[in-house]
Coordinates of C-alpha atoms in Angstrom, one line a residue:
Chain O
M1 CA 184.6 165.8 41.8
S2 CA 182.3 163.6 39.7
E3 CA 178.6 164.3 39.4
E4 CA 177.9 160.9 40.9
L5 CA 179.8 161.7 44.0
Q6 CA 178.0 165.0 44.4
E7 CA 174.7 163.2 44.5
A8 CA 175.9 160.7 47.1
L9 CA 177.5 163.3 49.4
N10 CA 174.7 165.4 50.6
L11 CA 176.3 166.3 54.0
A12 CA 179.9 167.2 53.3
G13 CA 179.5 168.7 49.8
D14 CA 182.8 170.0 48.4
A15 CA 184.6 169.2 51.7
V16 CA 185.5 165.7 50.5
S17 CA 187.0 164.2 47.3
R18 CA 187.3 160.6 46.2
A19 CA 190.1 159.6 43.8
A20 CA 189.7 157.0 41.0
D21 CA 191.5 154.4 43.2
G22 CA 188.9 154.9 45.9
T23 CA 191.1 157.0 48.3
V24 CA 188.9 159.5 50.2
Q25 CA 190.4 162.8 51.3
L26 CA 188.8 165.7 53.1
V27 CA 189.2 169.0 51.4
G28 CA 189.9 172.1 53.4
S29 CA 191.2 175.6 52.7
E30 CA 194.8 176.8 52.7
C31 CA 195.5 180.5 53.2
G32 CA 197.7 181.9 50.5
E33 CA 199.0 184.6 52.9
C34 CA 199.8 182.9 56.2
G35 CA 199.6 179.2 55.2
K36 CA 197.0 178.2 57.7
N37 CA 195.0 175.1 56.9
V38 CA 191.3 175.1 57.9
F39 CA 188.6 172.4 57.7
P40 CA 185.8 172.7 56.7
P41 CA 186.5 174.9 53.7
T42 CA 186.1 178.6 54.3
D43 CA 186.3 181.9 52.3
V44 CA 188.2 184.0 54.9
C45 CA 191.3 183.0 56.9
P46 CA 190.5 183.0 60.7
Q47 CA 194.2 183.7 61.4
C48 CA 195.0 186.7 59.1
M49 CA 191.5 187.5 57.5
S50 CA 192.9 187.1 54.0
E51 CA 190.4 186.1 51.4
N52 CA 193.2 184.6 49.3
L53 CA 192.4 181.0 50.0
S54 CA 192.6 177.9 47.9
S55 CA 191.3 174.4 48.1
R56 CA 193.6 172.0 49.9
K57 CA 193.3 168.2 50.0
L58 CA 194.1 166.9 53.4
S59 CA 195.8 163.6 54.2
A60 CA 193.6 160.5 54.0
Q61 CA 195.0 159.2 57.2
G62 CA 195.0 160.8 60.7
K63 CA 195.2 159.8 64.3
L64 CA 192.4 159.2 66.7
Y65 CA 192.4 161.9 69.5
S66 CA 189.3 160.8 71.4
W67 CA 185.9 159.1 70.8
S68 CA 182.6 158.2 72.3
V69 CA 179.9 155.7 71.5
V70 CA 176.8 157.9 71.2
H71 CA 173.4 156.5 72.2
A72 CA 171.4 159.7 72.3
A73 CA 171.2 162.1 69.4
P74 CA 168.5 163.9 67.3
K75 CA 166.4 161.9 64.9
G76 CA 168.0 160.8 61.7
W77 CA 171.4 159.4 62.9
D78 CA 171.9 155.6 63.0
L79 CA 172.4 154.9 66.7
P80 CA 174.6 154.1 68.3
F81 CA 177.4 155.7 66.4
I82 CA 181.0 156.4 67.3
A83 CA 181.8 160.1 67.4
A84 CA 185.4 161.1 67.3
Y85 CA 188.0 163.8 66.8
V86 CA 190.7 162.9 64.3
D87 CA 194.0 164.8 64.0
L88 CA 195.3 165.2 60.5
P89 CA 199.0 165.9 59.8
E90 CA 198.1 169.3 58.4
E91 CA 197.4 170.5 62.0
V92 CA 193.7 170.2 61.5
R93 CA 191.3 168.4 63.9
V94 CA 188.2 167.0 62.4
F95 CA 185.0 165.8 64.0
A96 CA 183.9 162.6 62.4
H97 CA 182.1 159.3 62.8
I98 CA 184.2 156.2 63.1
V99 CA 182.7 153.3 61.1
D100 CA 183.4 149.7 60.6
A101 CA 185.1 149.5 64.0
D102 CA 184.7 147.6 67.2
P103 CA 184.5 150.3 69.9
E104 CA 186.4 148.0 72.3
A105 CA 189.3 147.8 69.9
L106 CA 189.8 151.6 69.5
E107 CA 193.0 153.1 70.9
M108 CA 194.2 156.6 71.5
E109 CA 196.4 157.8 68.6
M110 CA 195.6 154.8 66.4
P111 CA 195.8 155.5 62.7
V112 CA 192.5 156.0 61.0
E113 CA 191.6 156.5 57.4
A114 CA 188.9 158.5 55.6
R115 CA 186.1 157.0 53.7
I116 CA 182.5 157.6 52.7
A117 CA 179.8 156.1 54.9
V118 CA 176.0 156.2 55.4
L119 CA 175.5 157.8 58.8
G120 CA 171.7 158.0 58.9
S121 CA 168.6 158.9 57.0
D122 CA 166.4 161.9 56.6
E123 CA 162.6 162.1 57.1
S124 CA 161.9 160.6 53.7
G125 CA 164.2 157.7 54.4
T126 CA 166.9 158.9 52.0
A127 CA 170.3 157.8 53.2
I128 CA 172.5 160.5 54.6
E129 CA 176.2 160.1 53.7
S130 CA 179.3 161.9 54.6
Y131 CA 183.0 161.4 55.3
A132 CA 183.9 159.1 58.2
F133 CA 187.0 157.4 59.4
T134 CA 187.9 153.8 60.0
P135 CA 190.8 152.2 61.8
V136 CA 193.7 151.3 59.4
T137 CA 194.0 147.6 59.4
K138 CA 197.5 146.3 60.2
G139 CA 199.8 146.1 57.2
D140 CA 197.6 148.7 55.5
S141 CA 199.4 151.8 56.5
Chain G
M1 CA 184.0 202.0 88.8
R2 CA 181.7 201.8 91.8
D3 CA 181.3 198.8 94.1
V4 CA 178.2 196.8 93.4
A5 CA 176.2 194.5 95.7
I6 CA 173.3 192.1 95.5
V7 CA 170.4 193.0 97.7
G8 CA 167.7 190.5 96.6
A9 CA 167.6 186.9 95.3
G10 CA 164.9 184.6 94.2
M11 CA 164.3 181.4 92.3
V12 CA 161.6 178.8 91.6
P13 CA 162.4 175.1 92.1
F14 CA 163.8 173.7 88.9
G15 CA 161.7 171.0 87.3
K16 CA 159.2 170.3 84.5
Y17 CA 156.5 172.9 84.0
Q18 CA 155.3 172.0 80.5
E19 CA 151.8 173.3 81.1
K20 CA 153.1 176.8 82.1
T21 CA 154.3 179.6 79.9
L22 CA 157.8 181.0 80.2
A23 CA 156.4 184.1 81.9
D24 CA 154.4 182.0 84.4
I25 CA 157.4 180.0 85.3
A26 CA 159.5 183.1 85.9
W27 CA 157.4 185.8 87.6
P28 CA 157.5 184.1 91.1
A29 CA 161.3 184.2 91.0
V30 CA 161.3 187.8 90.1
K31 CA 158.7 188.7 92.7
Q32 CA 160.7 186.8 95.3
A33 CA 163.9 188.7 94.4
V34 CA 162.2 192.1 94.5
E35 CA 160.5 191.4 97.8
D36 CA 163.8 190.0 99.2
A37 CA 165.5 193.2 98.3
G38 CA 162.6 195.3 99.8
I39 CA 162.9 197.6 96.8
K40 CA 160.0 199.4 95.3
K41 CA 159.4 198.1 91.8
T42 CA 159.5 201.7 90.5
D43 CA 163.1 202.0 91.9
I44 CA 164.3 199.4 89.4
E45 CA 165.9 201.3 86.6
A46 CA 166.6 198.5 84.1
T47 CA 166.3 194.8 83.6
Y48 CA 168.7 192.3 81.9
C49 CA 167.0 189.0 81.1
G50 CA 169.1 186.0 80.0
T51 CA 167.5 183.1 78.0
A52 CA 168.9 180.9 75.3
L53 CA 165.8 179.5 73.8
G54 CA 162.9 181.4 75.4
G55 CA 162.1 183.4 72.3
M56 CA 161.7 187.1 71.6
M57 CA 160.9 189.6 74.3
S58 CA 161.2 187.1 77.2
G59 CA 161.9 189.9 79.7
Q60 CA 158.9 191.9 78.6
R61 CA 156.6 188.8 78.7
I62 CA 157.7 188.1 82.3
L63 CA 157.7 191.6 83.6
K64 CA 154.3 192.6 82.3
K65 CA 152.9 190.1 84.7
L66 CA 154.3 192.1 87.6
G67 CA 153.8 195.5 86.0
I68 CA 157.5 196.2 86.0
T69 CA 157.4 198.0 82.6
G70 CA 158.4 201.2 81.0
L71 CA 162.1 200.7 81.8
P72 CA 164.9 199.4 79.6
I73 CA 164.5 195.6 79.3
I74 CA 167.4 194.0 77.6
N75 CA 167.2 190.4 76.5
I76 CA 170.4 188.4 76.2
E77 CA 171.3 185.1 74.5
N78 CA 174.6 183.5 75.2
A79 CA 173.7 179.8 75.3
C80 CA 174.1 178.3 78.8
S81 CA 175.7 181.5 79.9
S82 CA 172.8 183.7 78.9
S83 CA 171.9 184.9 82.4
S84 CA 175.4 185.0 83.7
T85 CA 176.1 187.3 80.8
A86 CA 173.0 189.3 81.7
F87 CA 174.3 189.6 85.2
R88 CA 177.7 190.9 84.0
E89 CA 176.1 193.4 81.7
A90 CA 173.9 194.6 84.6
W91 CA 176.9 194.8 86.9
I92 CA 178.8 197.0 84.4
T93 CA 175.9 199.5 84.2
V94 CA 175.7 199.8 88.0
A95 CA 179.5 199.9 88.4
A96 CA 179.7 202.6 85.7
G97 CA 177.1 204.7 87.5
V98 CA 174.5 204.4 84.6
Y99 CA 171.9 202.9 86.9
D100 CA 171.6 202.5 90.7
A101 CA 169.3 199.5 90.8
V102 CA 169.0 196.8 88.2
L103 CA 167.0 193.5 88.0
V104 CA 168.6 190.4 86.4
I105 CA 166.6 187.4 85.3
G106 CA 167.5 184.0 84.0
V107 CA 164.8 181.9 82.5
E108 CA 164.3 178.8 80.4
K109 CA 161.6 176.3 79.4
L110 CA 163.3 173.2 77.8
T111 CA 160.2 171.0 78.1
K112 CA 158.8 172.7 75.0
F113 CA 161.4 170.7 73.0
G114 CA 160.0 167.4 74.4
G115 CA 163.2 166.0 76.0
G116 CA 166.4 164.6 74.5
T117 CA 169.7 166.3 74.0
L118 CA 169.8 170.1 73.9
P119 CA 168.9 171.4 70.5
L120 CA 172.0 173.0 69.0
E121 CA 172.5 175.3 66.0
K122 CA 172.3 173.2 62.9
E123 CA 174.4 175.6 60.8
D124 CA 177.4 174.6 62.8
W125 CA 179.5 172.1 60.9
E126 CA 180.1 169.6 63.7
V127 CA 176.4 169.8 64.8
S128 CA 175.4 169.1 61.2
H129 CA 177.6 166.0 61.4
G130 CA 175.9 164.7 64.6
L131 CA 177.8 166.3 67.5
V132 CA 175.7 166.5 70.7
M133 CA 176.9 168.0 74.0
P134 CA 177.1 164.7 75.8
A135 CA 179.5 163.4 73.1
L136 CA 181.7 166.4 73.4
Y137 CA 182.0 166.0 77.2
A138 CA 182.4 162.2 76.8
M139 CA 185.4 162.7 74.5
R140 CA 186.9 165.1 77.1
A141 CA 186.3 162.4 79.7
R142 CA 187.9 159.6 77.7
R143 CA 191.0 161.7 76.9
Y144 CA 191.3 162.7 80.6
M145 CA 191.0 159.1 81.6
H146 CA 193.7 158.2 79.2
E147 CA 196.1 160.9 80.2
Y148 CA 195.6 161.0 84.0
G149 CA 194.3 157.5 84.9
L150 CA 190.9 158.7 85.9
T151 CA 188.4 155.9 86.3
E152 CA 184.7 155.5 85.6
N153 CA 184.2 155.2 89.4
D154 CA 185.8 158.6 89.9
I155 CA 183.4 160.2 87.4
A156 CA 180.4 158.5 88.9
D157 CA 181.4 159.9 92.3
V158 CA 180.8 163.4 91.1
S159 CA 177.2 162.5 90.5
V160 CA 176.9 160.8 93.8
K161 CA 178.1 164.0 95.6
A162 CA 175.9 166.2 93.5
R163 CA 172.8 164.2 94.3
K164 CA 173.7 164.1 98.0
H165 CA 173.8 167.9 98.1
G166 CA 170.6 168.1 96.1
V167 CA 168.7 166.3 98.8
W168 CA 169.2 169.3 101.0
N169 CA 168.0 171.8 98.4
E170 CA 164.3 172.3 98.1
D171 CA 164.9 174.1 94.7
A172 CA 166.6 171.1 93.2
Q173 CA 165.1 169.0 90.4
F174 CA 166.5 165.8 91.8
R175 CA 166.3 165.3 95.6
K176 CA 167.1 161.6 95.9
E177 CA 170.6 160.2 96.5
V178 CA 172.2 157.8 94.1
T179 CA 174.9 155.3 94.6
R180 CA 178.0 154.8 92.4
E181 CA 176.5 151.5 91.3
E182 CA 173.3 153.2 90.3
V183 CA 175.1 155.8 88.3
L184 CA 177.2 153.2 86.5
A185 CA 174.1 151.1 85.8
S186 CA 172.1 153.9 84.3
R187 CA 171.5 153.9 80.6
P188 CA 174.4 154.8 78.3
V189 CA 174.2 158.3 76.7
A190 CA 177.6 158.9 75.3
D191 CA 180.1 156.3 76.5
P192 CA 181.7 156.6 79.1
L193 CA 178.9 158.9 80.2
K194 CA 175.7 157.4 81.5
L195 CA 172.4 159.1 82.1
F196 CA 173.2 160.0 85.7
H197 CA 176.4 161.6 84.6
C198 CA 174.3 164.2 82.7
C199 CA 172.3 167.1 84.0
P200 CA 168.6 166.8 83.5
S201 CA 166.5 168.8 81.0
G202 CA 164.0 171.1 82.6
D203 CA 162.5 174.5 83.2
G204 CA 163.1 177.2 85.7
A205 CA 163.9 180.8 86.6
A206 CA 166.0 182.8 88.9
A207 CA 166.4 186.5 89.6
V208 CA 168.6 188.9 91.6
V209 CA 168.5 192.6 92.3
I210 CA 171.8 194.5 92.3
C211 CA 172.5 198.0 93.2
S212 CA 175.4 200.3 94.0
A213 CA 177.1 199.3 97.3
E214 CA 176.3 202.7 98.7
K215 CA 172.6 202.3 98.1
A216 CA 172.6 198.6 99.1
K217 CA 172.5 199.4 102.8
Q218 CA 169.2 201.1 102.5
Y219 CA 167.7 197.8 101.2
S220 CA 169.6 195.0 102.9
A221 CA 171.2 194.5 106.3
E222 CA 173.7 192.1 104.6
P223 CA 174.3 193.0 101.0
I224 CA 176.5 190.6 99.1
R225 CA 179.4 192.4 97.4
V226 CA 180.4 191.6 93.8
I227 CA 184.2 191.5 94.1
G228 CA 184.9 190.5 90.5
S229 CA 183.0 189.7 87.3
E230 CA 184.6 188.3 84.2
I231 CA 183.4 187.0 80.9
N232 CA 185.2 185.7 77.8
S233 CA 184.6 183.9 74.6
G234 CA 186.6 180.8 73.8
K235 CA 189.5 181.0 71.3
Y236 CA 188.7 179.5 68.0
M237 CA 191.1 176.7 67.3
T238 CA 191.0 174.8 64.0
G239 CA 194.0 172.6 64.9
Y240 CA 195.0 170.4 67.8
R241 CA 193.9 171.4 71.3
D242 CA 194.1 169.8 74.7
M243 CA 190.6 168.7 75.6
T244 CA 191.6 167.9 79.2
S245 CA 192.4 171.6 79.8
P246 CA 189.4 174.0 79.6
E247 CA 191.4 177.0 78.2
I248 CA 188.6 179.5 78.5
T249 CA 188.0 178.7 82.2
L250 CA 191.8 178.8 82.9
R251 CA 192.1 182.1 81.2
G252 CA 189.0 183.6 82.9
A253 CA 189.9 182.4 86.4
K254 CA 193.4 183.9 86.1
Q255 CA 192.0 187.2 85.0
L256 CA 189.3 187.3 87.7
Y257 CA 191.6 186.4 90.6
E258 CA 194.0 189.1 89.5
E259 CA 191.1 191.6 89.2
A260 CA 189.7 190.7 92.6
G261 CA 193.2 190.5 94.2
I262 CA 192.5 187.1 95.7
G263 CA 193.5 183.5 94.9
P264 CA 191.7 180.2 94.7
E265 CA 192.8 179.5 98.3
D266 CA 190.6 182.4 99.4
V267 CA 187.4 180.9 97.9
D268 CA 185.1 179.2 100.5
L269 CA 182.7 177.7 98.0
A270 CA 181.9 177.5 94.3
E271 CA 179.0 176.8 92.0
V272 CA 180.5 175.5 88.8
H273 CA 179.1 174.4 85.5
D274 CA 178.8 170.6 86.0
A275 CA 176.6 170.0 83.0
F276 CA 178.2 166.6 82.8
A277 CA 180.1 164.9 85.7
I278 CA 183.5 165.0 84.0
A279 CA 183.2 168.8 83.7
E280 CA 183.3 169.4 87.5
L281 CA 186.6 167.5 87.8
L282 CA 188.2 169.6 85.0
Y283 CA 187.0 172.8 86.6
Y284 CA 188.5 171.9 90.0
E285 CA 191.8 172.1 88.3
A286 CA 191.1 175.1 86.0
L287 CA 189.8 177.2 88.9
G288 CA 192.9 176.4 90.9
F289 CA 191.3 174.3 93.6
C290 CA 193.9 171.5 93.0
A291 CA 196.8 170.8 90.7
K292 CA 196.3 169.2 87.2
G293 CA 195.6 165.6 87.5
D294 CA 194.5 165.8 91.2
A295 CA 190.8 166.4 90.8
A296 CA 189.7 162.8 91.5
K297 CA 191.7 162.9 94.7
L298 CA 190.2 166.2 95.8
L299 CA 186.7 164.7 95.4
A300 CA 187.5 161.4 97.0
D301 CA 189.0 163.2 100.0
G302 CA 185.6 164.9 100.5
E303 CA 187.2 168.3 100.1
T304 CA 184.5 169.4 97.6
S305 CA 181.6 168.1 99.7
V306 CA 179.8 170.3 102.2
G307 CA 182.1 170.1 105.2
G308 CA 185.2 169.9 103.1
K309 CA 187.9 172.5 102.3
I310 CA 186.2 173.9 99.2
P311 CA 182.6 172.7 98.8
V312 CA 181.7 172.7 95.1
N313 CA 178.0 172.9 94.0
P314 CA 176.5 172.7 97.5
S315 CA 173.2 173.4 95.7
G316 CA 173.5 170.1 93.9
G317 CA 174.9 171.7 90.8
L318 CA 173.5 171.3 87.4
L319 CA 173.5 167.5 87.8
S320 CA 171.1 167.6 90.7
K321 CA 169.6 171.1 90.9
G322 CA 168.9 171.0 87.2
H323 CA 170.0 173.0 84.1
P324 CA 167.3 175.1 82.4
I325 CA 170.1 176.5 80.5
G326 CA 169.4 180.3 80.5
S327 CA 168.5 180.2 84.2
T328 CA 171.7 178.6 85.4
G329 CA 174.0 181.6 85.7
V330 CA 171.6 183.6 87.9
A331 CA 170.6 180.5 89.9
Q332 CA 174.2 179.9 90.8
I333 CA 174.4 183.4 92.1
V334 CA 171.2 182.9 94.1
E335 CA 172.9 180.0 95.8
I336 CA 176.0 181.9 96.6
V337 CA 174.0 184.8 98.0
R338 CA 172.0 182.5 100.3
Q339 CA 175.2 180.7 101.3
L340 CA 177.0 183.9 102.2
R341 CA 174.0 185.0 104.2
G342 CA 173.9 181.7 106.1
Q343 CA 170.4 180.7 104.9
C344 CA 171.1 177.2 103.5
G345 CA 170.2 174.9 106.3
Q346 CA 171.7 171.4 106.0
R347 CA 173.8 172.3 103.0
Q348 CA 175.2 175.5 104.6
V349 CA 178.9 176.0 104.1
E350 CA 179.8 177.1 107.6
G351 CA 181.5 180.5 107.9
A352 CA 181.5 181.1 104.1
K353 CA 182.8 184.6 103.2
V354 CA 183.8 184.3 99.6
G355 CA 181.9 182.5 96.9
L356 CA 182.5 181.8 93.2
T357 CA 180.2 181.1 90.3
H358 CA 181.4 179.6 87.0
C359 CA 179.1 179.2 84.0
T360 CA 180.1 178.1 80.4
G361 CA 178.2 177.9 77.2
G362 CA 179.1 175.7 74.2
G363 CA 177.9 174.0 71.1
V364 CA 180.1 175.7 68.5
S365 CA 182.8 173.9 66.6
G366 CA 186.4 174.8 67.2
F367 CA 185.9 176.3 70.7
D368 CA 186.6 174.7 74.1
H369 CA 183.5 176.7 75.0
G370 CA 181.8 179.6 73.2
V371 CA 181.6 181.6 76.4
C372 CA 182.5 181.4 80.1
S373 CA 181.6 183.8 82.8
I374 CA 183.1 183.7 86.3
N375 CA 182.1 185.9 89.3
L376 CA 183.3 186.3 92.8
F377 CA 181.2 187.4 95.7
A378 CA 181.9 188.3 99.3
R379 CA 180.0 189.3 102.5

């Protein structure tokens, strides 16, 4: 992960990577003993308690399981935002914001793709960034 | 294990008491429960006090007002299930013969946070990324709508029923009816949930006195028996899970019915954790009051209203009575006690013999809920 990226990603830290071509992937943990994938990264496997875990890049694309347009949240978040659960092929469900999307056009199970987005700002006005997902445009997937 | 009974119940009307301390909110509920039991305060051997956000030594702060001190006072935090957890811990001590008479308190003062969504633990990953409780329930709602054809009108009707019951409860925070149209026109909180689909923020306290069934008769002509008490944590799931199916409630209800030797068809009324309108519908199914996918029909047929087959939340529920979170578990029990005694006036469930309380607590990533407690009571 580049230094530049580290600075930009003050929320997700090592839980996200961006390739040179701009592809964004979440980074979880894979258990070296039982093979379980976990997101966000962890240092002990919740299935077998092994500490033999390695970093695992997860698929850039997943499917939308459910979502909500959120109008009430603690200070700092840009409102309204779309909260969602996204299912990644590695049997991992991720809570994420959906960005660059018309809420009316969202559909269950639609393919979505990871990216980096500004989600709000802190008390000093500094932008808060993290991973988010956006619908895959047709012909893109 | 010994049989256990409730001999005293008390609560203060839920509402906004910003000017009062936690102790000043709570002591009248405790005094009412103790006087209702007709027990000498010196006969109370221990106290379990549930509060999620009340701060250190809440039980001591409350009980010093009434001079109920010098006994074990155990303070318990378990989110929205704090006082239902306190109740179960107290029940275990009496059932096991450790104590004969124990006081249980639920208390919360949410106005100190100045309104808005419930403050959650920021160390949690999803909370740190903006998850709030209404959004979580909203996503359950949207998924359920998708899979079972539930409509926004169906969800709104839960709030309409709750508010109707609340009119009859002098301890309820909201005592005014609303129409389906008013629910749907209220401001959006987390689409598809509107403001009137969400329980209000507020303050309150409730208390009960429990004792061994044998001793109960010396205090109360009509003790309410505890016929089952169950608590569970959710299962941590990092992968896919069915958000239309509250696994912790399903699991807990099954265990509890087995333990009590009865089934959902034997339950005459229930107080369930309707923090958001969609939740009540999910719980009809999880508690076995109807089949999966039939919740909206059960509601529409009036079966869960007072006068129906299985009235749910005759108190008005969290949506109408209010949800000062740590108070809720015991307040639900207070309602069941009063219902089984026949003290509930216009909202009385006629002939009620068996009542159920169901209280969850959430706000942690990867769980359906962090905790769920379910109790069964009989007269």
